mmCIF file of C-alpha atoms and ligand atoms in Angstrom:
data_model
loop_
_atom_site.group_PDB
_atom_site.id
_atom_site.type_symbol
_atom_site.label_atom_id
_atom_site.label_comp_id
_atom_site.label_asym_id
_atom_site.label_seq_id
_atom_site.Cartn_x
_atom_site.Cartn_y
_atom_site.Cartn_z
ATOM 1 C CA UNK A 1 47.827 -7.076 18.451
ATOM 2 C CA UNK A 2 46.909 -9.478 15.983
ATOM 3 C CA UNK A 3 42.932 -10.937 16.717
ATOM 4 C CA UNK A 4 42.244 -14.456 15.305
ATOM 5 C CA UNK A 5 38.968 -15.391 15.971
ATOM 6 C CA UNK A 6 39.027 -19.194 17.173
ATOM 7 C CA UNK A 7 34.993 -19.864 17.115
ATOM 8 C CA UNK A 8 33.565 -21.721 14.695
ATOM 9 C CA UNK A 9 31.563 -20.979 11.782
ATOM 10 C CA UNK A 10 28.119 -22.672 11.884
ATOM 11 C CA UNK A 11 27.134 -21.926 7.509
ATOM 12 C CA UNK A 12 28.545 -24.883 5.902
ATOM 13 C CA UNK A 13 28.185 -27.838 8.777
ATOM 14 C CA UNK A 14 25.492 -30.344 7.355
ATOM 15 C CA UNK A 15 23.131 -31.260 9.111
ATOM 16 C CA UNK A 16 24.617 -34.663 10.638
ATOM 17 C CA UNK A 17 27.974 -32.465 11.447
ATOM 18 C CA UNK A 18 25.766 -29.700 13.310
ATOM 19 C CA UNK A 19 24.678 -32.791 15.336
ATOM 20 C CA UNK A 20 28.150 -33.918 16.438
ATOM 21 C CA UNK A 21 29.439 -30.910 16.672
ATOM 22 C CA UNK A 22 26.698 -30.019 19.094
ATOM 23 C CA UNK A 23 26.909 -33.235 20.728
ATOM 24 C CA UNK A 24 28.675 -32.428 23.889
ATOM 25 C CA UNK A 25 25.941 -29.769 24.924
ATOM 26 C CA UNK A 26 23.833 -31.798 26.848
ATOM 27 C CA UNK A 27 20.632 -30.600 24.345
ATOM 28 C CA UNK A 28 17.824 -32.537 23.129
ATOM 29 C CA UNK A 29 18.991 -34.178 19.938
ATOM 30 C CA UNK A 30 16.422 -31.945 17.758
ATOM 31 C CA UNK A 31 18.287 -28.563 18.763
ATOM 32 C CA UNK A 32 21.131 -29.640 16.097
ATOM 33 C CA UNK A 33 18.347 -29.599 13.001
ATOM 34 C CA UNK A 34 16.848 -26.488 14.477
ATOM 35 C CA UNK A 35 20.064 -24.494 14.284
ATOM 36 C CA UNK A 36 20.857 -26.273 11.213
ATOM 37 C CA UNK A 37 17.746 -24.339 9.670
ATOM 38 C CA UNK A 38 18.140 -21.073 11.178
ATOM 39 C CA UNK A 39 21.446 -20.888 9.692
ATOM 40 C CA UNK A 40 20.660 -22.036 6.375
ATOM 41 C CA UNK A 41 17.196 -21.802 5.895
ATOM 42 C CA UNK A 42 16.060 -18.724 7.677
ATOM 43 C CA UNK A 43 19.346 -17.315 7.504
ATOM 44 C CA UNK A 44 19.782 -15.817 10.258
ATOM 45 C CA UNK A 45 22.735 -13.442 11.170
ATOM 46 C CA UNK A 46 23.007 -13.982 14.923
ATOM 47 C CA UNK A 47 22.088 -16.219 17.520
ATOM 48 C CA UNK A 48 20.039 -13.014 19.374
ATOM 49 C CA UNK A 49 17.231 -14.287 16.057
ATOM 50 C CA UNK A 50 16.782 -18.212 16.604
ATOM 51 C CA UNK A 51 13.675 -17.376 18.626
ATOM 52 C CA UNK A 52 13.260 -21.597 19.762
ATOM 53 C CA UNK A 53 16.247 -22.135 21.538
ATOM 54 C CA UNK A 54 16.497 -21.350 25.007
ATOM 55 C CA UNK A 55 18.363 -18.274 25.748
ATOM 56 C CA UNK A 56 20.921 -19.353 28.104
ATOM 57 C CA UNK A 57 21.950 -21.922 25.404
ATOM 58 C CA UNK A 58 21.882 -19.028 22.698
ATOM 59 C CA UNK A 59 24.481 -17.487 24.796
ATOM 60 C CA UNK A 60 26.281 -20.479 25.108
ATOM 61 C CA UNK A 61 26.097 -20.771 21.069
ATOM 62 C CA UNK A 62 27.910 -17.538 21.094
ATOM 63 C CA UNK A 63 30.736 -18.805 22.965
ATOM 64 C CA UNK A 64 31.753 -21.088 20.991
ATOM 65 C CA UNK A 65 30.436 -20.497 17.694
ATOM 66 C CA UNK A 66 30.302 -17.302 14.728
ATOM 67 C CA UNK A 67 27.520 -17.458 12.147
ATOM 68 C CA UNK A 68 29.710 -16.941 8.904
ATOM 69 C CA UNK A 69 32.793 -15.186 7.970
ATOM 70 C CA UNK A 70 32.843 -13.117 5.316
ATOM 71 C CA UNK A 71 33.257 -9.457 5.540
ATOM 72 C CA UNK A 72 32.295 -7.566 2.358
ATOM 73 C CA UNK A 73 34.818 -5.756 1.695
ATOM 74 C CA UNK A 74 32.909 -3.804 -1.738
ATOM 75 C CA UNK A 75 29.889 -4.256 -3.779
ATOM 76 C CA UNK A 76 29.121 -2.634 -7.394
ATOM 77 C CA UNK A 77 25.980 -2.457 -8.953
ATOM 78 C CA UNK A 78 25.810 -2.354 -12.546
ATOM 79 C CA UNK A 79 23.390 -0.117 -14.936
ATOM 80 C CA UNK A 80 21.316 -3.496 -15.693
ATOM 81 C CA UNK A 81 20.872 -4.118 -12.002
ATOM 82 C CA UNK A 82 23.883 -6.927 -11.504
ATOM 83 C CA UNK A 83 25.845 -6.555 -8.462
ATOM 84 C CA UNK A 84 29.429 -7.614 -7.957
ATOM 85 C CA UNK A 85 30.105 -7.846 -4.311
ATOM 86 C CA UNK A 86 34.031 -8.390 -3.180
ATOM 87 C CA UNK A 87 34.042 -10.354 -0.189
ATOM 88 C CA UNK A 88 36.994 -10.328 2.900
ATOM 89 C CA UNK A 89 37.800 -13.716 4.075
ATOM 90 C CA UNK A 90 39.775 -14.390 7.655
ATOM 91 C CA UNK A 91 42.968 -15.519 6.248
ATOM 92 C CA UNK A 92 42.602 -11.947 3.936
ATOM 93 C CA UNK A 93 41.940 -13.239 1.263
ATOM 94 C CA UNK A 94 39.253 -11.628 -1.436
ATOM 95 C CA UNK A 95 37.052 -13.610 -3.556
ATOM 96 C CA UNK A 96 33.692 -12.413 -5.780
ATOM 97 C CA UNK A 97 30.640 -13.461 -6.408
ATOM 98 C CA UNK A 98 27.948 -11.724 -8.534
ATOM 99 C CA UNK A 99 23.986 -11.236 -8.704
ATOM 100 C CA UNK A 100 22.187 -11.227 -11.510
ATOM 101 C CA UNK A 101 18.625 -10.306 -11.245
ATOM 102 C CA UNK A 102 16.083 -11.114 -14.853
ATOM 103 C CA UNK A 103 12.676 -10.496 -15.354
ATOM 104 C CA UNK A 104 12.351 -14.845 -14.756
ATOM 105 C CA UNK A 105 15.184 -15.275 -12.923
ATOM 106 C CA UNK A 106 17.486 -14.160 -10.126
ATOM 107 C CA UNK A 107 20.602 -16.424 -10.779
ATOM 108 C CA UNK A 108 23.817 -15.710 -8.546
ATOM 109 C CA UNK A 109 27.454 -16.575 -10.024
ATOM 110 C CA UNK A 110 29.853 -17.277 -7.439
ATOM 111 C CA UNK A 111 33.195 -18.621 -6.511
ATOM 112 C CA UNK A 112 34.907 -22.370 -5.258
ATOM 113 C CA UNK A 113 38.365 -21.386 -5.079
ATOM 114 C CA UNK A 114 40.574 -18.076 -4.438
ATOM 115 C CA UNK A 115 41.509 -17.685 -7.994
ATOM 116 C CA UNK A 116 42.751 -20.058 -10.139
ATOM 117 C CA UNK A 117 45.181 -22.815 -11.019
ATOM 118 C CA UNK A 118 44.266 -23.523 -14.738
ATOM 119 C CA UNK A 119 45.705 -20.838 -16.490
ATOM 120 C CA UNK A 120 43.226 -20.226 -19.360
ATOM 121 C CA UNK A 121 45.228 -17.671 -21.292
ATOM 122 C CA UNK A 122 41.646 -15.343 -21.807
ATOM 123 C CA UNK A 123 40.796 -15.362 -18.411
ATOM 124 C CA UNK A 124 41.308 -13.159 -16.009
ATOM 125 C CA UNK A 125 40.982 -14.464 -12.680
ATOM 126 C CA UNK A 126 44.179 -16.378 -14.005
ATOM 127 C CA UNK A 127 46.016 -13.988 -13.666
ATOM 128 C CA UNK A 128 45.525 -14.210 -9.909
ATOM 129 C CA UNK A 129 47.252 -17.763 -9.896
ATOM 130 C CA UNK A 130 45.748 -20.419 -7.489
ATOM 131 C CA UNK A 131 45.769 -19.207 -4.427
ATOM 132 C CA UNK A 132 43.839 -21.930 -1.537
ATOM 133 C CA UNK A 133 40.589 -23.187 -1.802
ATOM 134 C CA UNK A 134 37.362 -22.116 0.135
ATOM 135 C CA UNK A 135 35.774 -23.919 2.729
ATOM 136 C CA UNK A 136 32.163 -25.425 1.966
ATOM 137 C CA UNK A 137 31.027 -22.536 4.366
ATOM 138 C CA UNK A 138 32.773 -19.812 2.682
ATOM 139 C CA UNK A 139 30.658 -21.636 -0.582
ATOM 140 C CA UNK A 140 27.558 -21.578 1.101
ATOM 141 C CA UNK A 141 27.982 -18.092 2.951
ATOM 142 C CA UNK A 142 28.494 -16.142 -0.297
ATOM 143 C CA UNK A 143 24.632 -16.953 -0.886
ATOM 144 C CA UNK A 144 23.689 -16.338 2.327
ATOM 145 C CA UNK A 145 25.032 -13.421 2.362
ATOM 146 C CA UNK A 146 23.482 -12.104 -1.190
ATOM 147 C CA UNK A 147 20.277 -13.226 -0.481
ATOM 148 C CA UNK A 148 20.031 -11.302 3.003
ATOM 149 C CA UNK A 149 21.741 -8.391 0.864
ATOM 150 C CA UNK A 150 18.767 -8.036 -1.692
ATOM 151 C CA UNK A 151 16.390 -9.669 0.287
ATOM 152 C CA UNK A 152 15.609 -11.890 -3.315
ATOM 153 C CA UNK A 153 14.637 -15.399 -3.626
ATOM 154 C CA UNK A 154 18.125 -16.687 -5.924
ATOM 155 C CA UNK A 155 16.254 -19.151 -8.221
ATOM 156 C CA UNK A 156 19.366 -20.559 -10.220
ATOM 157 C CA UNK A 157 23.132 -21.023 -9.114
ATOM 158 C CA UNK A 158 26.138 -20.906 -11.227
ATOM 159 C CA UNK A 159 29.630 -22.027 -10.449
ATOM 160 C CA UNK A 160 31.230 -20.005 -13.075
ATOM 161 C CA UNK A 161 33.157 -16.968 -9.956
ATOM 162 C CA UNK A 162 36.615 -17.853 -9.492
ATOM 163 C CA UNK A 163 38.717 -21.481 -9.784
ATOM 164 C CA UNK A 164 37.953 -24.729 -10.628
ATOM 165 C CA UNK A 165 34.989 -26.390 -8.656
ATOM 166 C CA UNK A 166 36.084 -29.565 -9.639
ATOM 167 C CA UNK A 167 39.459 -29.752 -8.198
ATOM 168 C CA UNK A 168 37.606 -28.699 -4.735
ATOM 169 C CA UNK A 169 34.934 -31.465 -5.634
ATOM 170 C CA UNK A 170 34.445 -32.264 -2.010
ATOM 171 C CA UNK A 171 33.685 -29.264 -0.835
ATOM 172 C CA UNK A 172 31.741 -27.864 -3.551
ATOM 173 C CA UNK A 173 29.287 -31.282 -3.152
ATOM 174 C CA UNK A 174 28.818 -30.539 0.135
ATOM 175 C CA UNK A 175 27.930 -26.634 -0.604
ATOM 176 C CA UNK A 176 25.612 -27.889 -3.209
ATOM 177 C CA UNK A 177 23.784 -30.149 -1.264
ATOM 178 C CA UNK A 178 22.928 -28.011 1.360
ATOM 179 C CA UNK A 179 22.281 -25.269 -1.460
ATOM 180 C CA UNK A 180 19.646 -27.333 -2.143
ATOM 181 C CA UNK A 181 18.583 -29.185 0.914
ATOM 182 C CA UNK A 182 14.729 -28.387 1.813
ATOM 183 C CA UNK A 183 15.845 -27.430 5.383
ATOM 184 C CA UNK A 184 18.653 -25.729 3.763
ATOM 185 C CA UNK A 185 18.902 -23.531 1.284
ATOM 186 C CA UNK A 186 16.361 -24.696 -0.619
ATOM 187 C CA UNK A 187 17.269 -24.345 -3.901
ATOM 188 C CA UNK A 188 16.428 -26.909 -6.937
ATOM 189 C CA UNK A 189 19.015 -29.694 -7.462
ATOM 190 C CA UNK A 190 18.797 -28.871 -10.827
ATOM 191 C CA UNK A 191 18.632 -25.442 -10.919
ATOM 192 C CA UNK A 192 22.797 -25.665 -9.486
ATOM 193 C CA UNK A 193 25.018 -25.459 -12.165
ATOM 194 C CA UNK A 194 28.757 -26.077 -11.773
ATOM 195 C CA UNK A 195 30.929 -25.454 -14.768
ATOM 196 C CA UNK A 196 34.169 -27.652 -15.207
ATOM 197 C CA UNK A 197 37.056 -26.602 -17.689
ATOM 198 C CA UNK A 198 36.974 -30.855 -18.436
ATOM 199 C CA UNK A 199 38.581 -32.668 -15.036
ATOM 200 C CA UNK A 200 37.724 -35.806 -16.381
ATOM 201 C CA UNK A 201 37.839 -37.912 -13.244
ATOM 202 C CA UNK A 202 35.871 -35.917 -11.221
ATOM 203 C CA UNK A 203 33.060 -35.660 -14.408
ATOM 204 C CA UNK A 204 33.102 -39.280 -14.081
ATOM 205 C CA UNK A 205 33.211 -39.400 -10.128
ATOM 206 C CA UNK A 206 30.319 -36.815 -10.831
ATOM 207 C CA UNK A 207 28.198 -39.659 -12.933
ATOM 208 C CA UNK A 208 28.955 -42.241 -10.663
ATOM 209 C CA UNK A 209 27.586 -40.858 -7.728
ATOM 210 C CA UNK A 210 24.079 -39.742 -9.601
ATOM 211 C CA UNK A 211 24.766 -35.747 -8.458
ATOM 212 C CA UNK A 212 21.613 -34.213 -9.185
ATOM 213 C CA UNK A 213 23.258 -30.801 -9.838
ATOM 214 C CA UNK A 214 23.059 -29.683 -13.477
ATOM 215 C CA UNK A 215 26.527 -29.733 -15.335
ATOM 216 C CA UNK A 216 28.698 -27.405 -17.946
ATOM 217 C CA UNK A 217 31.410 -27.763 -19.226
ATOM 218 C CA UNK A 218 33.853 -24.767 -20.782
ATOM 219 C CA UNK A 219 35.048 -25.895 -23.943
ATOM 220 C CA UNK A 220 35.992 -22.806 -26.404
ATOM 221 C CA UNK A 221 37.066 -24.856 -28.673
ATOM 222 C CA UNK A 222 36.139 -27.750 -31.274
ATOM 223 C CA UNK A 223 39.396 -29.196 -31.546
ATOM 224 C CA UNK A 224 42.537 -30.007 -29.203
ATOM 225 C CA UNK A 225 45.260 -28.198 -30.959
ATOM 226 C CA UNK A 226 43.184 -25.142 -30.516
ATOM 227 C CA UNK A 227 42.131 -26.116 -27.053
ATOM 228 C CA UNK A 228 45.974 -26.528 -26.017
ATOM 229 C CA UNK A 229 46.446 -23.238 -27.575
ATOM 230 C CA UNK A 230 44.188 -21.076 -24.815
ATOM 231 C CA UNK A 231 43.721 -23.608 -22.205
ATOM 232 C CA UNK A 232 47.349 -25.474 -21.319
ATOM 233 C CA UNK A 233 44.646 -27.872 -18.952
ATOM 234 C CA UNK A 234 44.012 -29.226 -22.163
ATOM 235 C CA UNK A 235 46.959 -30.909 -22.150
ATOM 236 C CA UNK A 236 46.371 -33.087 -19.211
ATOM 237 C CA UNK A 237 42.447 -33.366 -20.168
ATOM 238 C CA UNK A 238 42.243 -33.695 -23.254
ATOM 239 C CA UNK A 239 39.148 -33.146 -25.713
ATOM 240 C CA UNK A 240 38.131 -36.616 -26.869
ATOM 241 C CA UNK A 241 38.667 -37.792 -22.937
ATOM 242 C CA UNK A 242 35.920 -34.845 -22.319
ATOM 243 C CA UNK A 243 33.851 -35.861 -24.885
ATOM 244 C CA UNK A 244 33.800 -39.258 -23.392
ATOM 245 C CA UNK A 245 33.212 -38.849 -20.227
ATOM 246 C CA UNK A 246 30.296 -36.142 -21.677
ATOM 247 C CA UNK A 247 28.770 -39.273 -23.223
ATOM 248 C CA UNK A 248 29.019 -41.402 -20.169
ATOM 249 C CA UNK A 249 27.204 -38.268 -18.102
ATOM 250 C CA UNK A 250 23.978 -38.416 -20.963
ATOM 251 C CA UNK A 251 24.388 -41.946 -20.627
ATOM 252 C CA UNK A 252 23.901 -42.167 -16.850
ATOM 253 C CA UNK A 253 21.122 -39.584 -16.855
ATOM 254 C CA UNK A 254 18.475 -40.429 -19.481
ATOM 255 C CA UNK A 255 16.535 -36.687 -18.868
ATOM 256 C CA UNK A 256 19.941 -34.446 -18.668
ATOM 257 C CA UNK A 257 21.138 -32.138 -21.068
ATOM 258 C CA UNK A 258 25.060 -30.792 -20.331
ATOM 259 C CA UNK A 259 25.676 -27.208 -21.327
ATOM 260 C CA UNK A 260 28.800 -26.302 -23.178
ATOM 261 C CA UNK A 261 29.839 -23.008 -23.126
ATOM 262 C CA UNK A 262 32.026 -21.510 -25.741
ATOM 263 C CA UNK A 263 33.422 -18.177 -25.883
ATOM 264 C CA UNK A 264 33.118 -16.371 -28.895
ATOM 265 C CA UNK A 265 37.084 -14.623 -29.750
ATOM 266 C CA UNK A 266 37.701 -12.990 -32.565
ATOM 267 C CA UNK A 267 39.844 -14.440 -35.111
ATOM 268 C CA UNK A 268 40.067 -17.176 -32.493
ATOM 269 C CA UNK A 269 37.123 -19.761 -32.540
ATOM 270 C CA UNK A 270 34.021 -17.538 -34.349
ATOM 271 C CA UNK A 271 34.639 -19.086 -37.855
ATOM 272 C CA UNK A 272 31.993 -20.550 -40.230
ATOM 273 C CA UNK A 273 34.260 -23.725 -40.220
ATOM 274 C CA UNK A 274 34.578 -23.890 -36.631
ATOM 275 C CA UNK A 275 30.984 -23.323 -35.850
ATOM 276 C CA UNK A 276 30.602 -26.629 -38.504
ATOM 277 C CA UNK A 277 33.370 -27.841 -36.712
ATOM 278 C CA UNK A 278 31.274 -27.264 -33.571
ATOM 279 C CA UNK A 279 28.255 -29.432 -34.399
ATOM 280 C CA UNK A 280 30.005 -32.511 -35.784
ATOM 281 C CA UNK A 281 31.210 -32.701 -31.980
ATOM 282 C CA UNK A 282 28.284 -32.251 -30.072
ATOM 283 C CA UNK A 283 25.797 -33.376 -32.645
ATOM 284 C CA UNK A 284 26.219 -36.814 -30.961
ATOM 285 C CA UNK A 285 25.314 -35.701 -26.888
ATOM 286 C CA UNK A 286 22.273 -34.700 -25.671
ATOM 287 C CA UNK A 287 23.247 -31.315 -24.758
ATOM 288 C CA UNK A 288 23.084 -27.681 -24.862
ATOM 289 C CA UNK A 289 25.395 -24.757 -26.161
ATOM 290 C CA UNK A 290 25.502 -21.561 -25.069
ATOM 291 C CA UNK A 291 27.885 -18.885 -26.352
ATOM 292 C CA UNK A 292 29.315 -16.238 -24.826
ATOM 293 C CA UNK A 293 31.012 -13.212 -26.697
ATOM 294 C CA UNK A 294 34.058 -12.846 -25.223
ATOM 295 C CA UNK A 295 34.105 -10.005 -22.272
ATOM 296 C CA UNK A 296 36.790 -7.786 -21.992
ATOM 297 C CA UNK A 297 39.890 -7.843 -20.071
ATOM 298 C CA UNK A 298 42.747 -5.983 -21.719
ATOM 299 C CA UNK A 299 44.865 -9.997 -21.922
ATOM 300 C CA UNK A 300 44.679 -8.891 -25.645
ATOM 301 C CA UNK A 301 41.444 -11.147 -27.048
ATOM 302 C CA UNK A 302 38.019 -9.715 -28.054
ATOM 303 C CA UNK A 303 34.705 -10.413 -28.722
ATOM 304 C CA UNK A 304 33.865 -10.844 -32.698
ATOM 305 C CA UNK A 305 31.372 -7.927 -34.401
ATOM 306 C CA UNK A 306 27.833 -8.411 -33.648
ATOM 307 C CA UNK A 307 27.514 -9.447 -37.423
ATOM 308 C CA UNK A 308 29.827 -12.407 -36.787
ATOM 309 C CA UNK A 309 28.515 -13.341 -34.165
ATOM 310 C CA UNK A 310 25.428 -13.416 -35.822
ATOM 311 C CA UNK A 311 26.882 -15.326 -39.066
ATOM 312 C CA UNK A 312 28.615 -17.822 -36.503
ATOM 313 C CA UNK A 313 24.749 -18.310 -34.532
ATOM 314 C CA UNK A 314 22.965 -19.180 -38.013
ATOM 315 C CA UNK A 315 25.552 -20.889 -39.254
ATOM 316 C CA UNK A 316 24.267 -23.052 -35.522
ATOM 317 C CA UNK A 317 21.066 -22.906 -37.015
ATOM 318 C CA UNK A 318 21.547 -26.698 -38.236
ATOM 319 C CA UNK A 319 22.517 -28.199 -35.080
ATOM 320 C CA UNK A 320 20.506 -30.671 -33.979
ATOM 321 C CA UNK A 321 20.955 -28.974 -30.152
ATOM 322 C CA UNK A 322 19.619 -25.721 -28.826
ATOM 323 C CA UNK A 323 21.995 -23.023 -28.726
ATOM 324 C CA UNK A 324 21.553 -19.576 -26.961
ATOM 325 C CA UNK A 325 23.895 -16.436 -27.381
ATOM 326 C CA UNK A 326 24.721 -15.324 -24.008
ATOM 327 C CA UNK A 327 23.661 -11.639 -23.268
ATOM 328 C CA UNK A 328 26.713 -10.054 -21.522
ATOM 329 C CA UNK A 329 25.449 -8.722 -18.010
ATOM 330 C CA UNK A 330 27.756 -6.487 -15.652
ATOM 331 C CA UNK A 331 30.506 -5.530 -18.124
ATOM 332 C CA UNK A 332 30.371 -1.919 -17.010
ATOM 333 C CA UNK A 333 31.293 -3.414 -13.129
ATOM 334 C CA UNK A 334 33.652 -5.797 -14.764
ATOM 335 C CA UNK A 335 31.137 -8.978 -12.754
ATOM 336 C CA UNK A 336 30.975 -10.614 -16.330
ATOM 337 C CA UNK A 337 32.121 -14.141 -17.241
ATOM 338 C CA UNK A 338 35.528 -13.923 -16.731
ATOM 339 C CA UNK A 339 36.540 -10.483 -15.699
ATOM 340 C CA UNK A 340 36.537 -11.778 -12.113
ATOM 341 C CA UNK A 341 40.079 -10.868 -10.710
ATOM 342 C CA UNK A 342 40.699 -9.444 -6.921
ATOM 343 C CA UNK A 343 43.020 -6.518 -8.049
ATOM 344 C CA UNK A 344 45.348 -5.885 -5.061
ATOM 345 C CA UNK A 345 46.682 -1.969 -4.897
ATOM 346 C CA UNK A 346 45.334 0.380 -2.736
ATOM 347 C CA UNK A 347 43.288 2.211 -5.783
ATOM 348 C CA UNK A 348 41.495 -1.201 -6.696
ATOM 349 C CA UNK A 349 40.405 -0.981 -3.286
ATOM 350 C CA UNK A 350 39.323 2.606 -3.403
ATOM 351 C CA UNK A 351 37.273 1.179 -6.051
ATOM 352 C CA UNK A 352 34.936 -1.017 -4.388
ATOM 353 C CA UNK A 353 32.881 1.430 -2.365
ATOM 354 C CA UNK A 354 29.482 0.043 -0.199
ATOM 355 C CA UNK A 355 26.434 1.814 -1.830
ATOM 356 C CA UNK A 356 22.952 1.323 -0.565
ATOM 357 C CA UNK A 357 21.053 -2.061 -1.960
ATOM 358 C CA UNK A 358 18.881 0.619 -3.896
ATOM 359 C CA UNK A 359 21.310 2.339 -5.393
ATOM 360 C CA UNK A 360 21.926 1.850 -9.020
ATOM 361 C CA UNK A 361 24.788 3.723 -11.513
ATOM 362 C CA UNK A 362 28.489 2.642 -11.589
ATOM 363 C CA UNK A 363 30.257 3.030 -7.783
ATOM 364 C CA UNK A 364 33.331 5.127 -8.443
HETATM 365 N N1 SAH B 401 36.872 -23.133 -14.359
HETATM 366 C C1 SAH B 401 35.338 -22.983 -14.345
HETATM 367 C C2 SAH B 401 34.284 -22.564 -13.759
HETATM 368 C C3 SAH B 401 34.702 -21.343 -14.222
HETATM 369 S S1 SAH B 401 33.172 -20.446 -14.979
HETATM 370 C C4 SAH B 401 35.269 -23.448 -15.884
HETATM 371 O O1 SAH B 401 36.420 -23.237 -16.807
HETATM 372 O O2 SAH B 401 34.275 -23.591 -16.232
HETATM 373 C C5 SAH B 401 33.790 -18.766 -15.966
HETATM 374 C C6 SAH B 401 33.655 -19.196 -17.415
HETATM 375 O O3 SAH B 401 33.850 -17.521 -17.925
HETATM 376 C C7 SAH B 401 34.095 -20.573 -17.698
HETATM 377 O O4 SAH B 401 33.894 -20.917 -19.025
HETATM 378 C C8 SAH B 401 35.137 -19.250 -18.694
HETATM 379 O O5 SAH B 401 36.482 -20.152 -19.477
HETATM 380 C C9 SAH B 401 34.927 -18.289 -19.216
HETATM 381 N N2 SAH B 401 36.027 -17.465 -19.596
HETATM 382 C C10 SAH B 401 36.995 -16.639 -19.015
HETATM 383 N N3 SAH B 401 37.171 -15.351 -19.299
HETATM 384 C C11 SAH B 401 36.122 -14.975 -20.120
HETATM 385 C C12 SAH B 401 36.241 -13.870 -21.001
HETATM 386 N N4 SAH B 401 36.910 -12.728 -21.022
HETATM 387 N N5 SAH B 401 34.630 -13.744 -20.959
HETATM 388 C C13 SAH B 401 34.025 -14.815 -21.128
HETATM 389 N N6 SAH B 401 34.059 -15.691 -20.919
HETATM 390 C C14 SAH B 401 34.744 -15.988 -20.226
#
């Protein structure tokens, strides 16, 4: 018999939503705040651990609610310490998130949708198509579960996993508020970066609302013609409109820079001419540029040779903005940018074997 869990998850409710939800329980008003904190700040896995909540109410809570819905369906550890998680959602759909430890910071790359509707020709996630939006709870829970699993503080968060965060705007913003809330996960708002392909109306909304989170735009081409060839969505959101919305953003946020991501693909967008066009395009903006050598996906694109990457980088020396060439992390476990794709064959599932948190190396 199919068992459907009807209990509501408490992860992802803001404190005021929690208060509303608990209002009928005949408890003092401050309970909601306490429970919100247990769930999001202390990230307890069970009601049992909520030590300042009366036992009888803990039992009552247990009858009506659960703390989270994600099931860990896999966990792969890279030789560089990167961990890729596979999560099963209540409707059996699957998403991935990636934990990237570095000497000075710990970054989490999380998903905002199951699959993706954008169809960028070079991206593995696009091959899944779009299945559904994640709830705010499913977004926040990726962070909670990884914190619990690794025991590490998360200093940086990027919405660069599966999906287009700005096509799931409200839930992504609600989740980000909980992640940044000092009573919640207490991650610094400016260290939470939302990456968009350039959904112009949402960039404008994000600006207007003065959201405290950081903004990244996936550019990948300095001309509309090339962008349309590799990113079909460019037809709907042309480059000049994206640049205008970016201007608008930097004007409204005097102290903020926009990050542009530019995936270097051999023979596509890696020529010195294209580097110069990129400088011209971005120079009027307060921004930084993150160059990302293409990660292999088997989709017919490749990263430029090392010397060609360096040539592009040196061409960028004259840019009036900061330029970085990103190191690839987690390549061996397909956890790098654009490699996230939940494969459904049994064979593939078998590769996501669980491993102990301390064990390093690729799991087979
Ligand atoms: N949809 C959002 C969030 C995804 S972020 C966005 O487009 O910004 C994932 C980033 O990795 C995007 O910049 C995406 O274009 C890039 N990417 C996709 N495939 C890649 C690959 N194979 N190698 C490197 N980066 C890739």
